Amino acid sequence: MAVLGATGAVGREMIRILEERSFPVARLLPLASPRSAGTTVPFRGTQVKVEPVSADAFTGVDLALFSAGSGPSKEWGPIAASKGALVVDNSSAWRMDPEVPLCVPEVNLDAARNPKRGIIANPNCSTIQMLVALAPIHRANRIQRIVVSTYQAISGAGHSAVEHFRAQSRAFAAGEPMPAGPITKQLAGSLLMEWKRDGATGYQEEELKMIHETRKIFGDPDIRVSPTTVRVPVVNGHSESVAIECERPITAKEARALMTGAPGVRVVDDFEKGVYPTPLDASGIDDVLVGRVRDDLGNPGGVMMWIVGDNLRKGAATNAVQIAEGLLLR
Ligand code: A2P
Ligand code: 11C
């Protein structure tokens, strides 16, 4: 079993989760760029050597989890698949390819069976956590419209961005000048919208992903999704303010009942007692946490809620491992 991007924020989490879930790995092959030559990653009490990715590396590999970015996924996905590996790819490279399933196991595992190209795509973290929470509602009363604003943690931008944010935060607290690094502007003490911009629509790519991925995963080209994505000064755990409208009017009580006990969802909601989920609550666990479920006073018949998830775990690594479990182990 290979993990491409094994030294990155998501790759490290993938290896941890394989160990945590006792995935039946006969041999782990951590792959990265030649820059990582000589490094090791911990797995089951030993240090495993990281190898530079190459075509030969995939010989004999049954399953390959990829999280090295779109470029390496485009390059190595078809090569790994041609050598017989099933590829679960966490980048955006293959998500909208009609021959590549885009899968959240709680929502559409069946769509991922027998992938034509031997590649299955893992959705974007902000899409995954939103759809895990909304799927039980959508199944009972089709959601027609979603308005979502995100509050996304810096770990979504990778390992070196987290390091830079920590340095920015130290400088901010000390009143010193901001250190240079991969985050283009100051995040400590501020908010940013620095995803790739699509001039034609005026949307950030991160927002377009939420629109198009939701349609593909729900198998509903007509669902209307209106997102605004924002980076907040949080290390890990994405949060989302979500308003929905369904085919028939729905109440907060009904929505809460549908989500309670649904796979992968935990309702954490007692507003009067000050109980609602935070990114710190969601960090390190796999369930998506939902709170502040309330009737939408500005749009009667609709419901609003707050959805929080660990973007590195359920938003990336856990979802990829669950796809592999669902297809290979069951
Ligand atoms: P490396 O550490 O050798 O650069 P993150 O998302 O945290 O930034 O991590 C990205 C991961 O993807 C790292 O493991 C990185 O390896 C790997 N990676 C980036 N570019 C390539 C590439 N061209 N080939 C193989 N692995 C890559
Ligand atoms: C972020 N959601 O938080 C991004 C990271 O398409 O898989 C993941 C990007 C993707 O910046």
mmCIF file of C-alpha atoms and ligand atoms in Angstrom:
data_model
loop_
_atom_site.group_PDB
_atom_site.id
_atom_site.type_symbol
_atom_site.label_atom_id
_atom_site.label_comp_id
_atom_site.label_asym_id
_atom_site.label_seq_id
_atom_site.Cartn_x
_atom_site.Cartn_y
_atom_site.Cartn_z
ATOM 1 C CA MET A 1 0.000 0.000 0.000
ATOM 2 C CA ALA A 2 1.437 3.368 -1.059
ATOM 3 C CA VAL A 3 0.812 6.839 0.368
ATOM 4 C CA LEU A 4 1.925 9.607 -2.012
ATOM 5 C CA GLY A 5 2.541 12.872 -0.146
ATOM 6 C CA ALA A 6 3.494 10.922 2.986
ATOM 7 C CA THR A 7 5.417 13.845 4.498
ATOM 8 C CA GLY A 8 2.539 16.340 4.080
ATOM 9 C CA ALA A 9 -0.223 17.443 6.449
ATOM 10 C CA VAL A 10 -2.817 15.029 4.995
ATOM 11 C CA GLY A 11 -0.352 12.236 4.111
ATOM 12 C CA ARG A 12 0.878 12.009 7.716
ATOM 13 C CA GLU A 13 -2.744 11.872 8.881
ATOM 14 C CA MET A 14 -3.507 9.110 6.350
ATOM 15 C CA ILE A 15 -0.727 6.953 7.796
ATOM 16 C CA ARG A 16 -1.897 7.633 11.358
ATOM 17 C CA ILE A 17 -5.463 6.701 10.430
ATOM 18 C CA LEU A 18 -4.444 3.469 8.664
ATOM 19 C CA GLU A 19 -2.731 2.471 11.911
ATOM 20 C CA GLU A 20 -5.587 3.686 14.130
ATOM 21 C CA ARG A 21 -8.238 1.779 12.147
ATOM 22 C CA SER A 22 -6.047 -1.367 11.888
ATOM 23 C CA PHE A 23 -6.277 -1.260 8.095
ATOM 24 C CA PRO A 24 -4.742 -4.536 6.873
ATOM 25 C CA VAL A 25 -1.533 -3.060 5.439
ATOM 26 C CA ALA A 26 0.960 -5.808 4.536
ATOM 27 C CA ARG A 27 3.616 -3.272 3.584
ATOM 28 C CA LEU A 28 3.494 0.506 3.757
ATOM 29 C CA LEU A 29 5.313 2.453 1.050
ATOM 30 C CA PRO A 30 5.502 6.172 1.920
ATOM 31 C CA LEU A 31 6.210 8.257 -1.204
ATOM 32 C CA ALA A 32 7.076 11.937 -1.577
ATOM 33 C CA SER A 33 9.298 14.160 -3.708
ATOM 34 C CA PRO A 34 13.078 13.708 -3.889
ATOM 35 C CA ARG A 35 13.282 16.569 -1.338
ATOM 36 C CA SER A 36 12.212 14.094 1.340
ATOM 37 C CA ALA A 37 14.983 11.585 0.608
ATOM 38 C CA GLY A 38 16.334 10.184 3.855
ATOM 39 C CA THR A 39 13.283 11.028 5.985
ATOM 40 C CA THR A 40 11.091 8.484 7.722
ATOM 41 C CA VAL A 41 7.478 8.339 8.921
ATOM 42 C CA PRO A 42 6.246 6.502 12.010
ATOM 43 C CA PHE A 43 3.973 3.479 11.435
ATOM 44 C CA ARG A 44 3.055 0.727 13.920
ATOM 45 C CA GLY A 45 5.980 1.458 16.225
ATOM 46 C CA THR A 46 8.661 1.605 13.519
ATOM 47 C CA GLN A 47 10.103 4.302 11.293
ATOM 48 C CA VAL A 48 9.419 3.625 7.614
ATOM 49 C CA LYS A 49 11.702 5.157 4.968
ATOM 50 C CA VAL A 50 10.124 7.668 2.573
ATOM 51 C CA GLU A 51 10.912 6.874 -1.087
ATOM 52 C CA PRO A 52 10.886 9.289 -4.034
ATOM 53 C CA VAL A 53 7.849 8.654 -6.240
ATOM 54 C CA SER A 54 8.580 6.806 -9.522
ATOM 55 C CA ALA A 55 6.690 4.495 -11.894
ATOM 56 C CA ASP A 56 8.520 1.466 -10.521
ATOM 57 C CA ALA A 57 7.452 2.332 -6.981
ATOM 58 C CA PHE A 58 3.857 1.346 -7.848
ATOM 59 C CA THR A 59 4.759 -2.178 -8.977
ATOM 60 C CA GLY A 60 2.916 -4.623 -6.727
ATOM 61 C CA VAL A 61 0.921 -1.881 -4.994
ATOM 62 C CA ASP A 62 -2.781 -2.791 -4.458
ATOM 63 C CA LEU A 63 -3.960 0.497 -3.019
ATOM 64 C CA ALA A 64 -2.498 4.002 -3.309
ATOM 65 C CA LEU A 65 -3.702 6.992 -1.311
ATOM 66 C CA PHE A 66 -2.598 10.260 -2.949
ATOM 67 C CA SER A 67 -2.300 13.661 -1.283
ATOM 68 C CA ALA A 68 0.580 15.468 -2.959
ATOM 69 C CA GLY A 69 -1.420 18.093 -4.883
ATOM 70 C CA SER A 70 -3.012 18.146 -8.329
ATOM 71 C CA GLY A 71 0.167 18.094 -10.430
ATOM 72 C CA PRO A 72 1.572 14.867 -8.960
ATOM 73 C CA SER A 73 -1.945 13.317 -8.988
ATOM 74 C CA LYS A 74 -2.395 14.027 -12.698
ATOM 75 C CA GLU A 75 1.044 12.653 -13.417
ATOM 76 C CA TRP A 76 1.092 9.554 -11.211
ATOM 77 C CA GLY A 77 -2.610 8.578 -10.958
ATOM 78 C CA PRO A 78 -2.862 6.895 -14.379
ATOM 79 C CA ILE A 79 0.581 5.287 -13.937
ATOM 80 C CA ALA A 80 -0.327 3.770 -10.558
ATOM 81 C CA ALA A 81 -3.701 2.614 -11.944
ATOM 82 C CA SER A 82 -2.042 1.052 -15.015
ATOM 83 C CA LYS A 83 0.114 -0.991 -12.642
ATOM 84 C CA GLY A 84 -3.013 -2.375 -10.975
ATOM 85 C CA ALA A 85 -3.299 -0.107 -7.958
ATOM 86 C CA LEU A 86 -6.660 1.321 -6.908
ATOM 87 C CA VAL A 87 -5.971 5.050 -6.445
ATOM 88 C CA VAL A 88 -7.901 7.159 -3.927
ATOM 89 C CA ASP A 89 -6.893 10.719 -4.772
ATOM 90 C CA ASN A 90 -7.320 13.630 -2.364
ATOM 91 C CA SER A 91 -6.428 16.353 -4.878
ATOM 92 C CA SER A 92 -8.837 18.240 -7.138
ATOM 93 C CA ALA A 93 -7.183 16.784 -10.273
ATOM 94 C CA TRP A 94 -9.796 14.122 -11.102
ATOM 95 C CA ARG A 95 -12.890 15.176 -9.163
ATOM 96 C CA MET A 96 -14.955 16.496 -12.061
ATOM 97 C CA ASP A 97 -13.877 13.802 -14.581
ATOM 98 C CA PRO A 98 -17.123 12.008 -15.525
ATOM 99 C CA GLU A 99 -15.270 8.663 -15.438
ATOM 100 C CA VAL A 100 -13.954 9.242 -11.913
ATOM 101 C CA PRO A 101 -16.310 8.748 -8.967
ATOM 102 C CA LEU A 102 -16.326 11.458 -6.302
ATOM 103 C CA CYS A 103 -17.157 9.787 -3.040
ATOM 104 C CA VAL A 104 -18.263 10.470 0.515
ATOM 105 C CA PRO A 105 -18.930 6.954 1.858
ATOM 106 C CA GLU A 106 -21.901 8.021 4.030
ATOM 107 C CA VAL A 107 -23.537 9.543 0.945
ATOM 108 C CA ASN A 108 -22.627 7.681 -2.272
ATOM 109 C CA LEU A 109 -20.283 4.731 -1.729
ATOM 110 C CA ASP A 110 -22.097 2.781 -4.458
ATOM 111 C CA ALA A 111 -21.003 5.342 -7.061
ATOM 112 C CA ALA A 112 -17.385 4.397 -6.339
ATOM 113 C CA ARG A 113 -17.674 0.695 -7.174
ATOM 114 C CA ASN A 114 -15.686 -0.450 -10.254
ATOM 115 C CA PRO A 115 -14.125 2.925 -11.150
ATOM 116 C CA LYS A 116 -13.423 2.966 -14.912
ATOM 117 C CA ARG A 117 -10.019 4.614 -14.636
ATOM 118 C CA GLY A 118 -8.974 2.877 -11.424
ATOM 119 C CA ILE A 119 -9.101 6.269 -9.674
ATOM 120 C CA ILE A 120 -11.604 7.462 -7.067
ATOM 121 C CA ALA A 121 -11.574 11.115 -6.035
ATOM 122 C CA ASN A 122 -11.851 12.340 -2.464
ATOM 123 C CA PRO A 123 -13.830 15.614 -2.327
ATOM 124 C CA ASN A 124 -12.673 18.931 -0.902
ATOM 125 C CA CYS A 125 -12.795 19.101 2.906
ATOM 126 C CA SER A 126 -15.388 21.875 3.040
ATOM 127 C CA THR A 127 -17.713 19.874 0.770
ATOM 128 C CA ILE A 128 -17.275 16.597 2.681
ATOM 129 C CA GLN A 129 -18.268 17.884 6.105
ATOM 130 C CA MET A 130 -21.241 19.823 4.736
ATOM 131 C CA LEU A 131 -22.635 16.828 2.854
ATOM 132 C CA VAL A 132 -22.112 14.316 5.673
ATOM 133 C CA ALA A 133 -24.345 16.532 7.837
ATOM 134 C CA LEU A 134 -26.899 17.368 5.132
ATOM 135 C CA ALA A 135 -27.257 13.897 3.528
ATOM 136 C CA PRO A 136 -29.826 12.544 6.033
ATOM 137 C CA ILE A 137 -31.990 15.640 5.453
ATOM 138 C CA HIS A 138 -31.536 15.468 1.677
ATOM 139 C CA ARG A 139 -32.627 11.808 1.643
ATOM 140 C CA ALA A 140 -35.861 12.620 3.510
ATOM 141 C CA ASN A 141 -36.763 15.964 1.926
ATOM 142 C CA ARG A 142 -34.683 16.964 -1.104
ATOM 143 C CA ILE A 143 -32.528 20.038 -0.432
ATOM 144 C CA GLN A 144 -32.990 22.550 -3.236
ATOM 145 C CA ARG A 145 -30.775 25.382 -2.036
ATOM 146 C CA ILE A 146 -27.762 25.813 0.264
ATOM 147 C CA VAL A 147 -26.245 29.154 1.309
ATOM 148 C CA VAL A 148 -22.920 28.553 3.066
ATOM 149 C CA SER A 149 -20.124 30.673 4.536
ATOM 150 C CA THR A 150 -16.991 28.841 5.664
ATOM 151 C CA TYR A 151 -14.492 29.547 8.439
ATOM 152 C CA GLN A 152 -11.544 27.420 7.280
ATOM 153 C CA ALA A 153 -8.454 26.483 9.266
ATOM 154 C CA ILE A 154 -4.933 27.028 7.942
ATOM 155 C CA SER A 155 -4.088 23.287 8.088
ATOM 156 C CA GLY A 156 -6.133 23.056 4.851
ATOM 157 C CA ALA A 157 -3.272 24.917 3.156
ATOM 158 C CA GLY A 158 -0.664 22.315 4.169
ATOM 159 C CA HIS A 159 2.120 21.721 6.620
ATOM 160 C CA SER A 160 4.356 24.687 5.754
ATOM 161 C CA ALA A 161 1.392 27.107 5.930
ATOM 162 C CA VAL A 162 0.673 25.883 9.485
ATOM 163 C CA GLU A 163 4.303 26.527 10.459
ATOM 164 C CA HIS A 164 4.115 30.016 8.938
ATOM 165 C CA PHE A 165 0.822 30.771 10.730
ATOM 166 C CA ARG A 166 2.390 29.768 14.066
ATOM 167 C CA ALA A 167 5.305 32.138 13.366
ATOM 168 C CA GLN A 168 2.866 34.919 12.352
ATOM 169 C CA SER A 169 0.881 34.356 15.580
ATOM 170 C CA ARG A 170 4.004 34.598 17.750
ATOM 171 C CA ALA A 171 5.063 37.817 15.991
ATOM 172 C CA PHE A 172 1.518 39.225 16.247
ATOM 173 C CA ALA A 173 1.374 38.548 20.012
ATOM 174 C CA ALA A 174 4.785 40.179 20.487
ATOM 175 C CA GLY A 175 3.901 43.177 18.293
ATOM 176 C CA GLU A 176 6.753 42.337 15.903
ATOM 177 C CA PRO A 177 6.793 42.542 12.062
ATOM 178 C CA MET A 178 5.271 39.581 10.224
ATOM 179 C CA PRO A 179 7.782 36.924 9.123
ATOM 180 C CA ALA A 180 7.850 36.010 5.419
ATOM 181 C CA GLY A 181 6.431 32.645 4.356
ATOM 182 C CA PRO A 182 3.924 30.800 2.192
ATOM 183 C CA ILE A 183 0.794 32.643 3.480
ATOM 184 C CA THR A 184 0.632 35.648 1.160
ATOM 185 C CA LYS A 185 -0.866 38.097 3.714
ATOM 186 C CA GLN A 186 -1.267 38.412 7.470
ATOM 187 C CA LEU A 187 -3.692 35.797 8.843
ATOM 188 C CA ALA A 188 -2.822 36.221 12.529
ATOM 189 C CA GLY A 189 -5.426 38.687 13.852
ATOM 190 C CA SER A 190 -7.274 38.800 10.517
ATOM 191 C CA LEU A 191 -9.298 36.846 7.907
ATOM 192 C CA LEU A 192 -8.268 36.046 4.346
ATOM 193 C CA MET A 193 -9.766 34.996 1.010
ATOM 194 C CA GLU A 194 -6.671 33.912 -0.888
ATOM 195 C CA TRP A 195 -7.768 30.852 -2.853
ATOM 196 C CA LYS A 196 -7.199 30.850 -6.596
ATOM 197 C CA ARG A 197 -9.516 33.408 -8.207
ATOM 198 C CA ASP A 198 -11.746 32.680 -11.200
ATOM 199 C CA GLY A 199 -12.003 35.994 -13.029
ATOM 200 C CA ALA A 200 -14.899 34.852 -15.209
ATOM 201 C CA THR A 201 -17.264 34.208 -12.295
ATOM 202 C CA GLY A 202 -15.803 36.357 -9.506
ATOM 203 C CA TYR A 203 -15.616 33.249 -7.333
ATOM 204 C CA GLN A 204 -12.669 31.660 -5.596
ATOM 205 C CA GLU A 205 -11.878 28.112 -6.762
ATOM 206 C CA GLU A 206 -12.658 26.866 -3.263
ATOM 207 C CA GLU A 207 -16.231 28.183 -3.706
ATOM 208 C CA LEU A 208 -16.647 26.671 -7.160
ATOM 209 C CA LYS A 209 -15.563 23.312 -5.722
ATOM 210 C CA MET A 210 -18.393 23.468 -3.175
ATOM 211 C CA ILE A 211 -20.932 24.144 -5.949
ATOM 212 C CA HIS A 212 -19.790 21.509 -8.441
ATOM 213 C CA GLU A 213 -18.768 18.786 -5.995
ATOM 214 C CA THR A 214 -22.116 19.006 -4.154
ATOM 215 C CA ARG A 215 -23.981 18.520 -7.435
ATOM 216 C CA LYS A 216 -21.873 15.496 -8.384
ATOM 217 C CA ILE A 217 -21.968 13.772 -4.981
ATOM 218 C CA PHE A 218 -25.712 14.290 -4.475
ATOM 219 C CA GLY A 219 -26.247 13.327 -8.129
ATOM 220 C CA ASP A 220 -28.378 16.450 -8.477
ATOM 221 C CA PRO A 221 -27.304 18.928 -11.178
ATOM 222 C CA ASP A 222 -30.055 21.327 -10.111
ATOM 223 C CA ILE A 223 -29.163 21.849 -6.435
ATOM 224 C CA ARG A 224 -28.422 25.547 -5.877
ATOM 225 C CA VAL A 225 -25.328 26.203 -3.751
ATOM 226 C CA SER A 226 -24.164 29.751 -2.865
ATOM 227 C CA PRO A 227 -20.822 29.696 -1.018
ATOM 228 C CA THR A 228 -18.404 32.248 0.427
ATOM 229 C CA THR A 229 -15.152 30.685 1.654
ATOM 230 C CA VAL A 230 -12.985 32.391 4.266
ATOM 231 C CA ARG A 231 -9.675 31.467 5.926
ATOM 232 C CA VAL A 232 -9.691 32.151 9.669
ATOM 233 C CA PRO A 233 -6.821 32.211 12.191
ATOM 234 C CA VAL A 234 -7.511 28.652 13.426
ATOM 235 C CA VAL A 235 -4.921 25.880 13.154
ATOM 236 C CA ASN A 236 -7.253 22.945 12.481
ATOM 237 C CA GLY A 237 -10.990 22.321 11.996
ATOM 238 C CA HIS A 238 -13.226 23.943 9.405
ATOM 239 C CA SER A 239 -16.543 25.536 10.470
ATOM 240 C CA GLU A 240 -19.498 26.398 8.261
ATOM 241 C CA SER A 241 -22.627 28.509 8.663
ATOM 242 C CA VAL A 242 -25.239 26.807 6.481
ATOM 243 C CA ALA A 243 -28.804 27.753 5.485
ATOM 244 C CA ILE A 244 -30.935 25.229 3.580
ATOM 245 C CA GLU A 245 -34.247 25.147 1.774
ATOM 246 C CA CYS A 246 -35.908 21.806 0.995
ATOM 247 C CA GLU A 247 -38.574 20.710 -1.474
ATOM 248 C CA ARG A 248 -41.148 20.895 1.347
ATOM 249 C CA PRO A 249 -40.902 23.273 4.337
ATOM 250 C CA ILE A 250 -38.770 21.801 7.115
ATOM 251 C CA THR A 251 -38.409 22.719 10.797
ATOM 252 C CA ALA A 252 -35.305 22.782 12.952
ATOM 253 C CA LYS A 253 -36.836 20.002 15.059
ATOM 254 C CA GLU A 254 -37.268 17.761 12.012
ATOM 255 C CA ALA A 255 -33.763 18.511 10.725
ATOM 256 C CA ARG A 256 -32.234 17.782 14.131
ATOM 257 C CA ALA A 257 -34.119 14.472 14.359
ATOM 258 C CA LEU A 258 -32.931 13.426 10.881
ATOM 259 C CA MET A 259 -29.280 14.205 11.682
ATOM 260 C CA THR A 260 -29.317 12.604 15.138
ATOM 261 C CA GLY A 261 -27.755 9.156 14.866
ATOM 262 C CA ALA A 262 -26.949 9.515 11.135
ATOM 263 C CA PRO A 263 -23.591 7.921 10.221
ATOM 264 C CA GLY A 264 -20.658 10.270 10.747
ATOM 265 C CA VAL A 265 -22.768 13.044 12.328
ATOM 266 C CA ARG A 266 -23.011 14.108 15.963
ATOM 267 C CA VAL A 267 -25.529 16.749 17.003
ATOM 268 C CA VAL A 268 -23.959 18.986 19.690
ATOM 269 C CA ASP A 269 -26.702 21.497 20.236
ATOM 270 C CA ASP A 270 -28.065 22.955 23.457
ATOM 271 C CA PHE A 271 -27.894 26.629 22.706
ATOM 272 C CA GLU A 272 -29.440 27.863 25.963
ATOM 273 C CA LYS A 273 -26.777 26.019 27.936
ATOM 274 C CA GLY A 274 -24.018 27.374 25.691
ATOM 275 C CA VAL A 275 -23.445 24.019 23.962
ATOM 276 C CA TYR A 276 -22.329 24.314 20.321
ATOM 277 C CA PRO A 277 -19.361 22.764 18.484
ATOM 278 C CA THR A 278 -16.020 24.540 17.980
ATOM 279 C CA PRO A 279 -13.063 23.649 15.738
ATOM 280 C CA LEU A 280 -11.150 22.516 18.826
ATOM 281 C CA ASP A 281 -13.996 20.106 19.671
ATOM 282 C CA ALA A 282 -13.898 18.652 16.152
ATOM 283 C CA SER A 283 -10.091 18.373 15.900
ATOM 284 C CA GLY A 284 -8.825 14.825 16.297
ATOM 285 C CA ILE A 285 -12.169 13.099 15.777
ATOM 286 C CA ASP A 286 -13.935 11.728 12.709
ATOM 287 C CA ASP A 287 -17.545 12.727 13.349
ATOM 288 C CA VAL A 288 -18.842 15.959 11.866
ATOM 289 C CA LEU A 289 -20.373 18.085 14.670
ATOM 290 C CA VAL A 290 -23.595 20.044 14.129
ATOM 291 C CA GLY A 291 -25.031 22.741 16.383
ATOM 292 C CA ARG A 292 -27.133 25.944 16.324
ATOM 293 C CA VAL A 293 -29.854 24.093 14.367
ATOM 294 C CA ARG A 294 -32.650 26.641 14.119
ATOM 295 C CA ASP A 295 -35.607 27.699 12.022
ATOM 296 C CA ASP A 296 -34.543 30.302 9.484
ATOM 297 C CA LEU A 297 -36.459 33.381 10.649
ATOM 298 C CA GLY A 298 -35.450 35.253 7.487
ATOM 299 C CA ASN A 299 -36.705 32.459 5.222
ATOM 300 C CA PRO A 300 -39.639 30.612 6.813
ATOM 301 C CA GLY A 301 -39.663 26.882 5.985
ATOM 302 C CA GLY A 302 -35.865 26.798 5.840
ATOM 303 C CA VAL A 303 -33.325 25.805 8.496
ATOM 304 C CA MET A 304 -29.937 27.177 9.548
ATOM 305 C CA MET A 305 -27.084 25.343 11.284
ATOM 306 C CA TRP A 306 -23.374 25.358 12.188
ATOM 307 C CA ILE A 307 -21.271 22.442 10.897
ATOM 308 C CA VAL A 308 -17.741 21.755 12.173
ATOM 309 C CA GLY A 309 -15.297 19.041 11.095
ATOM 310 C CA ASP A 310 -11.649 18.028 11.231
ATOM 311 C CA ASN A 311 -10.537 19.000 7.734
ATOM 312 C CA LEU A 312 -7.446 16.783 7.806
ATOM 313 C CA ARG A 313 -9.327 13.735 9.129
ATOM 314 C CA LYS A 314 -12.946 13.421 7.822
ATOM 315 C CA GLY A 315 -12.243 16.247 5.369
ATOM 316 C CA ALA A 316 -9.368 14.313 3.791
ATOM 317 C CA ALA A 317 -7.503 11.326 5.295
ATOM 318 C CA THR A 318 -10.337 9.505 7.077
ATOM 319 C CA ASN A 319 -12.668 9.885 4.104
ATOM 320 C CA ALA A 320 -10.001 8.393 1.794
ATOM 321 C CA VAL A 321 -9.381 5.451 4.136
ATOM 322 C CA GLN A 322 -13.156 4.892 4.534
ATOM 323 C CA ILE A 323 -13.500 4.724 0.725
ATOM 324 C CA ALA A 324 -10.783 2.061 0.670
ATOM 325 C CA GLU A 325 -12.437 0.164 3.530
ATOM 326 C CA GLY A 326 -15.840 0.351 1.859
ATOM 327 C CA LEU A 327 -14.564 -0.965 -1.457
ATOM 328 C CA LEU A 328 -11.849 -3.411 -0.485
ATOM 329 C CA LEU A 329 -12.764 -4.750 2.926
ATOM 330 C CA ARG A 330 -16.537 -5.123 2.761
HETATM 331 P P1 A2P B 1 7.873 16.741 -0.005
HETATM 332 O O1 A2P B 1 7.787 16.884 1.491
HETATM 333 O O2 A2P B 1 8.949 15.803 -0.423
HETATM 334 O O3 A2P B 1 7.849 18.042 -0.735
HETATM 335 P P2 A2P B 1 1.488 19.580 2.189
HETATM 336 O O4 A2P B 1 0.103 19.425 1.594
HETATM 337 O O5 A2P B 1 1.492 19.478 3.678
HETATM 338 O O6 A2P B 1 2.161 20.807 1.680
HETATM 339 O O7 A2P B 1 2.337 18.326 1.661
HETATM 340 C C1 A2P B 1 2.483 17.998 0.301
HETATM 341 C C2 A2P B 1 3.018 16.579 0.153
HETATM 342 O O8 A2P B 1 3.109 16.278 -1.235
HETATM 343 C C3 A2P B 1 4.402 16.370 0.733
HETATM 344 O O9 A2P B 1 4.524 15.046 1.172
HETATM 345 C C4 A2P B 1 5.288 16.610 -0.488
HETATM 346 O O10 A2P B 1 6.521 15.945 -0.426
HETATM 347 C C5 A2P B 1 4.454 15.940 -1.565
HETATM 348 N N1 A2P B 1 4.789 16.442 -2.896
HETATM 349 C C6 A2P B 1 4.692 17.716 -3.328
HETATM 350 N N2 A2P B 1 5.083 17.792 -4.619
HETATM 351 C C7 A2P B 1 5.435 16.551 -5.005
HETATM 352 C C8 A2P B 1 5.902 15.969 -6.212
HETATM 353 N N3 A2P B 1 6.114 16.706 -7.310
HETATM 354 N N4 A2P B 1 6.163 14.638 -6.228
HETATM 355 C C9 A2P B 1 5.952 13.888 -5.139
HETATM 356 N N5 A2P B 1 5.496 14.368 -3.971
HETATM 357 C C10 A2P B 1 5.240 15.683 -3.888
HETATM 358 C C1 11C B 2 -8.331 24.554 2.123
HETATM 359 N N1 11C B 2 -10.074 23.091 1.287
HETATM 360 O O1 11C B 2 -8.777 24.493 3.281
HETATM 361 C C2 11C B 2 -8.713 23.528 1.065
HETATM 362 C C3 11C B 2 -7.719 22.405 1.093
HETATM 363 O O2 11C B 2 -9.247 20.791 -3.162
HETATM 364 O O3 11C B 2 -8.557 19.363 -1.700
HETATM 365 C C4 11C B 2 -8.036 21.262 0.158
HETATM 366 C C5 11C B 2 -8.103 21.643 -1.292
HETATM 367 C C6 11C B 2 -8.677 20.531 -2.095
HETATM 368 O O4 11C B 2 -7.554 25.416 1.739
#
